[in-house]
mmCIF file with all atom_site columns, C-alpha atoms and ligand atoms in Angstrom:
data_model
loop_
_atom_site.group_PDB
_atom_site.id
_atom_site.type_symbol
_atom_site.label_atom_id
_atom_site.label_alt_id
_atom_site.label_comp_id
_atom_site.label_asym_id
_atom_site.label_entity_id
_atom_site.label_seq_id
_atom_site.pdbx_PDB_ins_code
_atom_site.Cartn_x
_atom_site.Cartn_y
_atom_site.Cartn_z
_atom_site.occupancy
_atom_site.B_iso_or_equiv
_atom_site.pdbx_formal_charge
_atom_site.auth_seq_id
_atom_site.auth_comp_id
_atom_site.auth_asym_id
_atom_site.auth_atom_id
_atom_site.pdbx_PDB_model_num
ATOM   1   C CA . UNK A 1 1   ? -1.089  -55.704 91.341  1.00 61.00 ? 1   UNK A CA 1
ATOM   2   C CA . UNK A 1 2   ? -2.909  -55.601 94.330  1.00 63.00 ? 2   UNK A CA 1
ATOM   3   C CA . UNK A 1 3   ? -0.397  -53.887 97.694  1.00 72.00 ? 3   UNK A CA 1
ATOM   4   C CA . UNK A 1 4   ? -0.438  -54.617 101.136 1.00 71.00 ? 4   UNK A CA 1
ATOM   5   C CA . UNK A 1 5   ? -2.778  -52.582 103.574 1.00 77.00 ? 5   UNK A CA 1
ATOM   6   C CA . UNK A 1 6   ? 0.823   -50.886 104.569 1.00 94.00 ? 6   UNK A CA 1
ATOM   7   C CA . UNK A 1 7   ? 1.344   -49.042 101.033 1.00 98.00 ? 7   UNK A CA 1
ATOM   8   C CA . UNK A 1 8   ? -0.223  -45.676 99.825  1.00 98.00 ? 8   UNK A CA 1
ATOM   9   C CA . UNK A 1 9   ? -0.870  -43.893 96.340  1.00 98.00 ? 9   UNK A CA 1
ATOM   10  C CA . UNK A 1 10  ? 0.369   -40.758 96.083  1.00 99.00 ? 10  UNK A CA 1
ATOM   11  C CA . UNK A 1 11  ? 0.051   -37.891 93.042  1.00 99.00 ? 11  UNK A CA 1
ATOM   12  C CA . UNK A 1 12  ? 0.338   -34.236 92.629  1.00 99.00 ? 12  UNK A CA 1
ATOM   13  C CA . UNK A 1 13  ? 0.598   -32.051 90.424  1.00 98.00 ? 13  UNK A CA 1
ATOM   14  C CA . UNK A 1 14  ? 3.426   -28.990 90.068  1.00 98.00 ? 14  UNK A CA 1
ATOM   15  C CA . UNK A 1 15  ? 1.609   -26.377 92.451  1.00 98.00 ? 15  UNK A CA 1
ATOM   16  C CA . UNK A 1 16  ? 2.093   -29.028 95.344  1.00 98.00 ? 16  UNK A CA 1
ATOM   17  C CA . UNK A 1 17  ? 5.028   -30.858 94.282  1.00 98.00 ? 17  UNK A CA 1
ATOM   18  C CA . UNK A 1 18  ? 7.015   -29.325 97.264  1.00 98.00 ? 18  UNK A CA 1
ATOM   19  C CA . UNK A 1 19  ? 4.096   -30.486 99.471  1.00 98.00 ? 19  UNK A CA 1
ATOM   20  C CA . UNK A 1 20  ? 4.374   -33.577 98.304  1.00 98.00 ? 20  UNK A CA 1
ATOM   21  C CA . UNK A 1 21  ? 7.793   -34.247 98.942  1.00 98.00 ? 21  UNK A CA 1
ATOM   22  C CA . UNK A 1 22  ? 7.036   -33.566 102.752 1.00 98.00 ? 22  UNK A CA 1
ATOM   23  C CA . UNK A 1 23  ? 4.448   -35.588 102.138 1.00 98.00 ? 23  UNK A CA 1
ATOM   24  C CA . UNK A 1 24  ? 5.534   -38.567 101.093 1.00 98.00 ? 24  UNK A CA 1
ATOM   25  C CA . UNK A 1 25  ? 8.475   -38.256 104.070 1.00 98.00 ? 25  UNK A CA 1
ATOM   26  C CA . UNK A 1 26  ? 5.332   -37.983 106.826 1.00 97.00 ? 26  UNK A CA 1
ATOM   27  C CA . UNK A 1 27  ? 3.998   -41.184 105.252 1.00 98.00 ? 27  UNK A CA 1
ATOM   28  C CA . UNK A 1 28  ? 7.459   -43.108 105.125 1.00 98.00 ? 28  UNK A CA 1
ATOM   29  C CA . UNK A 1 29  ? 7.647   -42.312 109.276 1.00 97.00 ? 29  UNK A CA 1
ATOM   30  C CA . UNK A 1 30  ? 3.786   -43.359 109.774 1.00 97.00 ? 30  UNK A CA 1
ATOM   31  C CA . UNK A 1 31  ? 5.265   -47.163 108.453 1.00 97.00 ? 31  UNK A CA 1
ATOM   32  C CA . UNK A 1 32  ? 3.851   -46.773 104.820 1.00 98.00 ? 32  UNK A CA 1
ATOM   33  C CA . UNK A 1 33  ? 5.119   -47.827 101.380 1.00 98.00 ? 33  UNK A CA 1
ATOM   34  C CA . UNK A 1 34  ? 4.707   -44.884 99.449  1.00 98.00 ? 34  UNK A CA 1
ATOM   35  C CA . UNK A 1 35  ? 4.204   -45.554 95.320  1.00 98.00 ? 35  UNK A CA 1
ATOM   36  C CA . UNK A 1 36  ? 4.648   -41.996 94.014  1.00 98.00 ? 36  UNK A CA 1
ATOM   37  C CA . UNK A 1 37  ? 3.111   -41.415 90.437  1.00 98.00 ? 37  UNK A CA 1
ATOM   38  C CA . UNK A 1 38  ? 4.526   -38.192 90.121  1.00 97.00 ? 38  UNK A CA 1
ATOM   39  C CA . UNK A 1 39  ? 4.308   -34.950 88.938  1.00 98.00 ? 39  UNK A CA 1
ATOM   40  C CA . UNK A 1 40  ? 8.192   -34.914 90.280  1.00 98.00 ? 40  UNK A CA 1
ATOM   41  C CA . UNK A 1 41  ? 9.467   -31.279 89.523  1.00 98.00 ? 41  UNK A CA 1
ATOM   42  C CA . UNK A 1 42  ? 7.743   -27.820 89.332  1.00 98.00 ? 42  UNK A CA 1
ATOM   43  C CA . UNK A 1 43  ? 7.040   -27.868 85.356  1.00 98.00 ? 43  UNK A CA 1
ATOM   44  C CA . UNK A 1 44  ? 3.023   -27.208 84.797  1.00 98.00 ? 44  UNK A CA 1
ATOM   45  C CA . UNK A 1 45  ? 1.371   -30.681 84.085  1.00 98.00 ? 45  UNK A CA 1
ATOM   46  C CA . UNK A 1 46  ? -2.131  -31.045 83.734  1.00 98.00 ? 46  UNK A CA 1
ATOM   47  C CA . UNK A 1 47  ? -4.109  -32.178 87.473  1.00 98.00 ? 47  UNK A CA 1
ATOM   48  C CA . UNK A 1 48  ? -6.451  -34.886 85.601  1.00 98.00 ? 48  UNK A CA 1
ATOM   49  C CA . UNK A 1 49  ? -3.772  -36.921 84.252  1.00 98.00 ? 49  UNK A CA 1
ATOM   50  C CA . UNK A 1 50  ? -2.466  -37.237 88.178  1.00 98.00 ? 50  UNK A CA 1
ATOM   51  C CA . UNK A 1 51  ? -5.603  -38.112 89.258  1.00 98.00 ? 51  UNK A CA 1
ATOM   52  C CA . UNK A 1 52  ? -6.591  -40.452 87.003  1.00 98.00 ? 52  UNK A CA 1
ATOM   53  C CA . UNK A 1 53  ? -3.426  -42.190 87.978  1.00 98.00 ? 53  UNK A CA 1
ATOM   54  C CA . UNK A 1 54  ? -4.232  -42.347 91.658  1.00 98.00 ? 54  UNK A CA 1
ATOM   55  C CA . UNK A 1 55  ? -7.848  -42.574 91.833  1.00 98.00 ? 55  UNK A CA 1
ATOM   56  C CA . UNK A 1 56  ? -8.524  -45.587 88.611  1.00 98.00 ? 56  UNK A CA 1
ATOM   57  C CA . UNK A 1 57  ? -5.582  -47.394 91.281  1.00 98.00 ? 57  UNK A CA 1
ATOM   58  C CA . UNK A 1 58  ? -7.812  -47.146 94.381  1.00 98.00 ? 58  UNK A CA 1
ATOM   59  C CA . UNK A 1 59  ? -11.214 -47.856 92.409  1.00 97.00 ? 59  UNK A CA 1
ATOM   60  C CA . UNK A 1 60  ? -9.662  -51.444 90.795  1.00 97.00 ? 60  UNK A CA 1
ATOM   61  C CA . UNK A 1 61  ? -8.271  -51.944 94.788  1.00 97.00 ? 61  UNK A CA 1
ATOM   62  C CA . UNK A 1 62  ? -4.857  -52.008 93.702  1.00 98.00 ? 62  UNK A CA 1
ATOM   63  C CA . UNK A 1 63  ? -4.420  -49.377 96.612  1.00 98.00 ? 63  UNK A CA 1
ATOM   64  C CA . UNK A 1 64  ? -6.953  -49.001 99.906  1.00 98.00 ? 64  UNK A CA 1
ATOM   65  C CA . UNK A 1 65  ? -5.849  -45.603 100.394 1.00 98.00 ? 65  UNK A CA 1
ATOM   66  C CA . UNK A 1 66  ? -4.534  -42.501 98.536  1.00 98.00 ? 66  UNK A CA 1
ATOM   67  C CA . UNK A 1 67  ? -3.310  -39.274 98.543  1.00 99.00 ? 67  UNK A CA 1
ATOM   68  C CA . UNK A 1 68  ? -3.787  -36.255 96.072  1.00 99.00 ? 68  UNK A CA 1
ATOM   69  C CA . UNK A 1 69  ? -2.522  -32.760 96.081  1.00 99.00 ? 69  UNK A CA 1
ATOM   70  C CA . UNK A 1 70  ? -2.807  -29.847 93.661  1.00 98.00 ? 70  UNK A CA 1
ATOM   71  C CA . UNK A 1 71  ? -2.930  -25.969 94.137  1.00 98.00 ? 71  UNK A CA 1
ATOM   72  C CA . UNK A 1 72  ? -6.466  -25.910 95.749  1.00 98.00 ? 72  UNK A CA 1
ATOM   73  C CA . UNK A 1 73  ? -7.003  -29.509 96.109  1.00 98.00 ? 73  UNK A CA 1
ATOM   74  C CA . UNK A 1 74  ? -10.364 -29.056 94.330  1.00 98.00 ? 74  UNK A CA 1
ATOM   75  C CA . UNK A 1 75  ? -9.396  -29.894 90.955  1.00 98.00 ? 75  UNK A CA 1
ATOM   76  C CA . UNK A 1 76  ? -7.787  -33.184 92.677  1.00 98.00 ? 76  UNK A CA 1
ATOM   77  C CA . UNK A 1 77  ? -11.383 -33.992 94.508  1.00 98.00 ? 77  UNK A CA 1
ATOM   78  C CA . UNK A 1 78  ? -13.713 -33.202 91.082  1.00 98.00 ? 78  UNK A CA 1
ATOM   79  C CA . UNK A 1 79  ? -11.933 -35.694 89.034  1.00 98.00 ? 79  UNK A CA 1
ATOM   80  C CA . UNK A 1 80  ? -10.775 -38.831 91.500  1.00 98.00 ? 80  UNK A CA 1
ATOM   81  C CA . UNK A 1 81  ? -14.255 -38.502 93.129  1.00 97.00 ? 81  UNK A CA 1
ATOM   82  C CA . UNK A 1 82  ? -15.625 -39.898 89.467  1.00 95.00 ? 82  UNK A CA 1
ATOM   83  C CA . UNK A 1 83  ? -14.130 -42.825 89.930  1.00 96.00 ? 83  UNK A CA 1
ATOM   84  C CA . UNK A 1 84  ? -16.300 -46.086 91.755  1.00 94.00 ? 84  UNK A CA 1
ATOM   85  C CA . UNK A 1 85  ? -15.489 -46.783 95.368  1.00 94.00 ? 85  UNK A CA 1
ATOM   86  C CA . UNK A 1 86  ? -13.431 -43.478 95.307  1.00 97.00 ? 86  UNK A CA 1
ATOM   87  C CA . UNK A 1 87  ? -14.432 -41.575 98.384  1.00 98.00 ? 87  UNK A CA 1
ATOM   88  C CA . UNK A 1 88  ? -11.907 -38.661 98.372  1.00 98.00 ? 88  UNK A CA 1
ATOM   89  C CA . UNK A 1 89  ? -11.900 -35.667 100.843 1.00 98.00 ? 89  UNK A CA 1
ATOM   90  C CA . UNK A 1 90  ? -10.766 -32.454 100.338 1.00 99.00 ? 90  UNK A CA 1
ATOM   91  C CA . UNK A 1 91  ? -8.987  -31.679 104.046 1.00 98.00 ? 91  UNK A CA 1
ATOM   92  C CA . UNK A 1 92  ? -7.398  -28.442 104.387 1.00 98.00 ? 92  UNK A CA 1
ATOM   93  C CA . UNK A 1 93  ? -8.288  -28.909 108.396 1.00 98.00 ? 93  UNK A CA 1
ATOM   94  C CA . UNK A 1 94  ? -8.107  -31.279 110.919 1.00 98.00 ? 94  UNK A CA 1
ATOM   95  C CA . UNK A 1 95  ? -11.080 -31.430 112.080 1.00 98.00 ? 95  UNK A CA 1
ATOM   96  C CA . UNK A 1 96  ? -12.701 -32.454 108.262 1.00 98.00 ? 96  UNK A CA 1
ATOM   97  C CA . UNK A 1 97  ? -9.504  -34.803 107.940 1.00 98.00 ? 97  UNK A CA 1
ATOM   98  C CA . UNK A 1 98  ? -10.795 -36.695 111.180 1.00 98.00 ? 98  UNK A CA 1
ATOM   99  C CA . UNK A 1 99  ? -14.608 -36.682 109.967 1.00 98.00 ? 99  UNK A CA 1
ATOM   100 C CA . UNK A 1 100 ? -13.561 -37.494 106.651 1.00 98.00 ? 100 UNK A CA 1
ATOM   101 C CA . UNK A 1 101 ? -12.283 -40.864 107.859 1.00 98.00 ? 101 UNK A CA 1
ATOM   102 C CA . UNK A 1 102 ? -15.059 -41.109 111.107 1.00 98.00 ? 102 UNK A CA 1
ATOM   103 C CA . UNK A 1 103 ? -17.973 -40.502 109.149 1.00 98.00 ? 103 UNK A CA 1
ATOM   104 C CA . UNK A 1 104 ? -17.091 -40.587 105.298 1.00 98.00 ? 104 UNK A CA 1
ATOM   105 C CA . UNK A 1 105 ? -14.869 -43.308 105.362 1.00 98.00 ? 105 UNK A CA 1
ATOM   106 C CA . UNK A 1 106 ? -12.357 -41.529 102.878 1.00 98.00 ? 106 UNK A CA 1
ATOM   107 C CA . UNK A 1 107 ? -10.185 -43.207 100.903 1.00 98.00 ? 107 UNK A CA 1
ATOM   108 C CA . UNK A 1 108 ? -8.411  -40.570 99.286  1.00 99.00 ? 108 UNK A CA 1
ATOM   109 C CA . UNK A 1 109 ? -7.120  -37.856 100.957 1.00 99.00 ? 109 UNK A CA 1
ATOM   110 C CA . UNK A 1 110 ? -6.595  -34.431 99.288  1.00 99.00 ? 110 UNK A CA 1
ATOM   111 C CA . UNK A 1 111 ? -4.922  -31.381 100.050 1.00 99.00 ? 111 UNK A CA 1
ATOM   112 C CA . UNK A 1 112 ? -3.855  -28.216 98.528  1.00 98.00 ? 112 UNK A CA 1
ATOM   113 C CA . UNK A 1 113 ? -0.015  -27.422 98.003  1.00 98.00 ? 113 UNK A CA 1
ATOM   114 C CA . UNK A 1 114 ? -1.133  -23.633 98.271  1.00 98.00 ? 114 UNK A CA 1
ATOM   115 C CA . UNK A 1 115 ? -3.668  -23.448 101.171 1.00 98.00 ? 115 UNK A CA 1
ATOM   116 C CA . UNK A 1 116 ? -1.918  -25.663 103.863 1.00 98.00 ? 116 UNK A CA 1
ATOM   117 C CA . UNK A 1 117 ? 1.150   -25.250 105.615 1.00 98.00 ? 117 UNK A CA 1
ATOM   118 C CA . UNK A 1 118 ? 3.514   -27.847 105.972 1.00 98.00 ? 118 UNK A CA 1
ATOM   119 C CA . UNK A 1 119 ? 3.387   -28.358 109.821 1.00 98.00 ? 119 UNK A CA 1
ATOM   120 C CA . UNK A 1 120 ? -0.632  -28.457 109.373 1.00 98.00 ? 120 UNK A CA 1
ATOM   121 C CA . UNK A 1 121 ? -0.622  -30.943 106.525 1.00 98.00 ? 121 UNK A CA 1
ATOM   122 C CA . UNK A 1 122 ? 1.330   -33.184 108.661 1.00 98.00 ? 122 UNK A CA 1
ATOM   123 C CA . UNK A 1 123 ? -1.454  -33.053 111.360 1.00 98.00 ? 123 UNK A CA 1
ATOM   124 C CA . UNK A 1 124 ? -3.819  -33.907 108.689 1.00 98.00 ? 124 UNK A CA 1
ATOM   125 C CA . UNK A 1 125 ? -2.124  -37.057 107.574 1.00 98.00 ? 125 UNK A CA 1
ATOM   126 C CA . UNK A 1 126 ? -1.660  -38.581 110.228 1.00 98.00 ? 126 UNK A CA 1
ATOM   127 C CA . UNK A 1 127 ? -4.992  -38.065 111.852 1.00 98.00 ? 127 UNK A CA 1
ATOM   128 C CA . UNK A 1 128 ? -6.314  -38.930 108.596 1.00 98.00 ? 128 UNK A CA 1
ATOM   129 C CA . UNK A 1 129 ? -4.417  -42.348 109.187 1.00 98.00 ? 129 UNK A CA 1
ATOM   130 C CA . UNK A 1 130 ? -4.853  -42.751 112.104 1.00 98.00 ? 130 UNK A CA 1
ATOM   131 C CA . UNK A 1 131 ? -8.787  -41.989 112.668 1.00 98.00 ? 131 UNK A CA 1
ATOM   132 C CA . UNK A 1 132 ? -11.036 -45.057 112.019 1.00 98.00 ? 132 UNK A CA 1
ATOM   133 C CA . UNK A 1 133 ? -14.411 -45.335 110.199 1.00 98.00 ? 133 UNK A CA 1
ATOM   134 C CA . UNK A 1 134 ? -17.601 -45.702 112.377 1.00 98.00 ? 134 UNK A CA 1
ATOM   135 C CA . UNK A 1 135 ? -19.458 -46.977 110.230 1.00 97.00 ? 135 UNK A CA 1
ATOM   136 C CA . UNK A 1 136 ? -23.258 -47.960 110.826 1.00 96.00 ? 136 UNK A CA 1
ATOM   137 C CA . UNK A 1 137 ? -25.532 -45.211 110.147 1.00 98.00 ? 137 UNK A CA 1
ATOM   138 C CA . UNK A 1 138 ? -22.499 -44.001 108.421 1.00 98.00 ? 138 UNK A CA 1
ATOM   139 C CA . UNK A 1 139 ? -22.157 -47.204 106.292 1.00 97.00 ? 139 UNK A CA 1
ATOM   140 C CA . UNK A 1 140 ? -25.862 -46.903 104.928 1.00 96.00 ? 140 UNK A CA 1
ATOM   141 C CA . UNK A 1 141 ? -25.298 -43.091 103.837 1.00 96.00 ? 141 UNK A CA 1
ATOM   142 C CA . UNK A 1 142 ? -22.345 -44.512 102.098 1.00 96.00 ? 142 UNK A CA 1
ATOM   143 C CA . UNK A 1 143 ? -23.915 -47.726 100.220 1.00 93.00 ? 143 UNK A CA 1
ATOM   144 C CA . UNK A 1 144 ? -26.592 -44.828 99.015  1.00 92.00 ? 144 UNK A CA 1
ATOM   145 C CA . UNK A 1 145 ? -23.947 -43.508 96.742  1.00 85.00 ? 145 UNK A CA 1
ATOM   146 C CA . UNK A 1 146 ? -21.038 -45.713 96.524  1.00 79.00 ? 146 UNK A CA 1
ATOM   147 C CA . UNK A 1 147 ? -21.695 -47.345 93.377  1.00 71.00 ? 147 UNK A CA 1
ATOM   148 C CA . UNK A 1 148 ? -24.230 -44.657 91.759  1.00 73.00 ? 148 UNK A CA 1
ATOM   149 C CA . UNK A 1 149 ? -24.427 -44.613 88.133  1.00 74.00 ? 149 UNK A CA 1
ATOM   150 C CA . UNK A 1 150 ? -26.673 -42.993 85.637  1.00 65.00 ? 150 UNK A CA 1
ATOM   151 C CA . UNK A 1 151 ? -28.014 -40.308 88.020  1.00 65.00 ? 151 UNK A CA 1
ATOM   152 C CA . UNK A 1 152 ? -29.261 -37.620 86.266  1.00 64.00 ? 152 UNK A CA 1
HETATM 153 C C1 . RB5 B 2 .   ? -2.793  -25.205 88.833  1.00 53.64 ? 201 RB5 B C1 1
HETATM 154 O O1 . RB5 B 2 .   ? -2.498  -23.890 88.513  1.00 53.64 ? 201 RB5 B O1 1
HETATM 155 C C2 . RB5 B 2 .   ? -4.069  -25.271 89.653  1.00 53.64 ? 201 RB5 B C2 1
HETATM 156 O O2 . RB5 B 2 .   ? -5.162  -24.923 88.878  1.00 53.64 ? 201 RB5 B O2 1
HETATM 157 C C3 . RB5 B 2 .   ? -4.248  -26.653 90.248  1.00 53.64 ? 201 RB5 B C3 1
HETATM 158 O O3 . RB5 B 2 .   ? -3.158  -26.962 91.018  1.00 53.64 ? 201 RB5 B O3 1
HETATM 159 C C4 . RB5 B 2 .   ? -5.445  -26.859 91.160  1.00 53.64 ? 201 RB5 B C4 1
HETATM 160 O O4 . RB5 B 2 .   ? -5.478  -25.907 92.165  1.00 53.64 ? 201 RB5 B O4 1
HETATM 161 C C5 . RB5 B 2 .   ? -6.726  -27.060 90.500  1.00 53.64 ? 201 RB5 B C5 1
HETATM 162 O O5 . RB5 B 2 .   ? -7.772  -27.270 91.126  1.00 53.64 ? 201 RB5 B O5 1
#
């Protein structure tokens, strides 16, 4: 079903479940409708199957925007970024959370449960919300990859 602009996505796997959790909270202040699709303890589960959950939801527009976390973040960003019309940004910083949304128009924010603090990763999502897309020159760079399939 397709949500309102005010929900969000959100998935992680164990090494960030605890991140998540504050997560989720920082999202719940910002206004948002948070849909959590787990993991929802500290047992191992497999990144992918989190992913795939989040990022097939923002591709088929059932969600505009998304968050992922896992240890790194990078195993989050490899698979979600397969998906069409997923733009997802791996932002350990502020400064690439706020170009990630200015210049990449991001959809999918990711994170990782063992590289960022709490305190930081709440800086992160909200100027991640909070930062709009320029789009123009920005827009073309975009459409040249959007919707690319069978590159070789
Ligand atoms: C899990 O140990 C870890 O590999 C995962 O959270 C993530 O960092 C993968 O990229």
């Amino acid at each position: 079903m397709n949500q309102t602009k005010n929900s969000i996505i959100i998935g992680s796997d164990h090494a960030a479940y605890p991140l998540k959790e504050k997560v989720k909270t920082f999202l719940t202040e910002a206004g948002l409708v948070v849909e959590d699709v787990g993991t929802h303890s500290e047992t191992s589960v497999d990144y992918p199957d989190i992913a795939i959950k989040v990022a097939s939801r923002v591709s088929n527009g059932d969600f505009k925007r998304g968050v992922l976390l896992c240890g790194t973040g990078i195993g989050m960003s490899l698979v979600a970024n397969r998906f069409d019309h997923v733009r997802a940004a791996l932002c350990n910083d502020l400064f690439s959370a706020i170009m990630s949304r200015r210049h990449n128009n991001a959809n999918i924010l990711v994170m990782g449960g063992r590289v960022i603090g709490e305190t930081l990763a709440r800086e992160v999502v909200t100027a991640w919300l909070e930062t709009p897309f320029e789009g123009g020159r920005h827009q073309r760079r975009l459409d040249q990859f959007d919707s690319m399939k069978n590159m070789v």
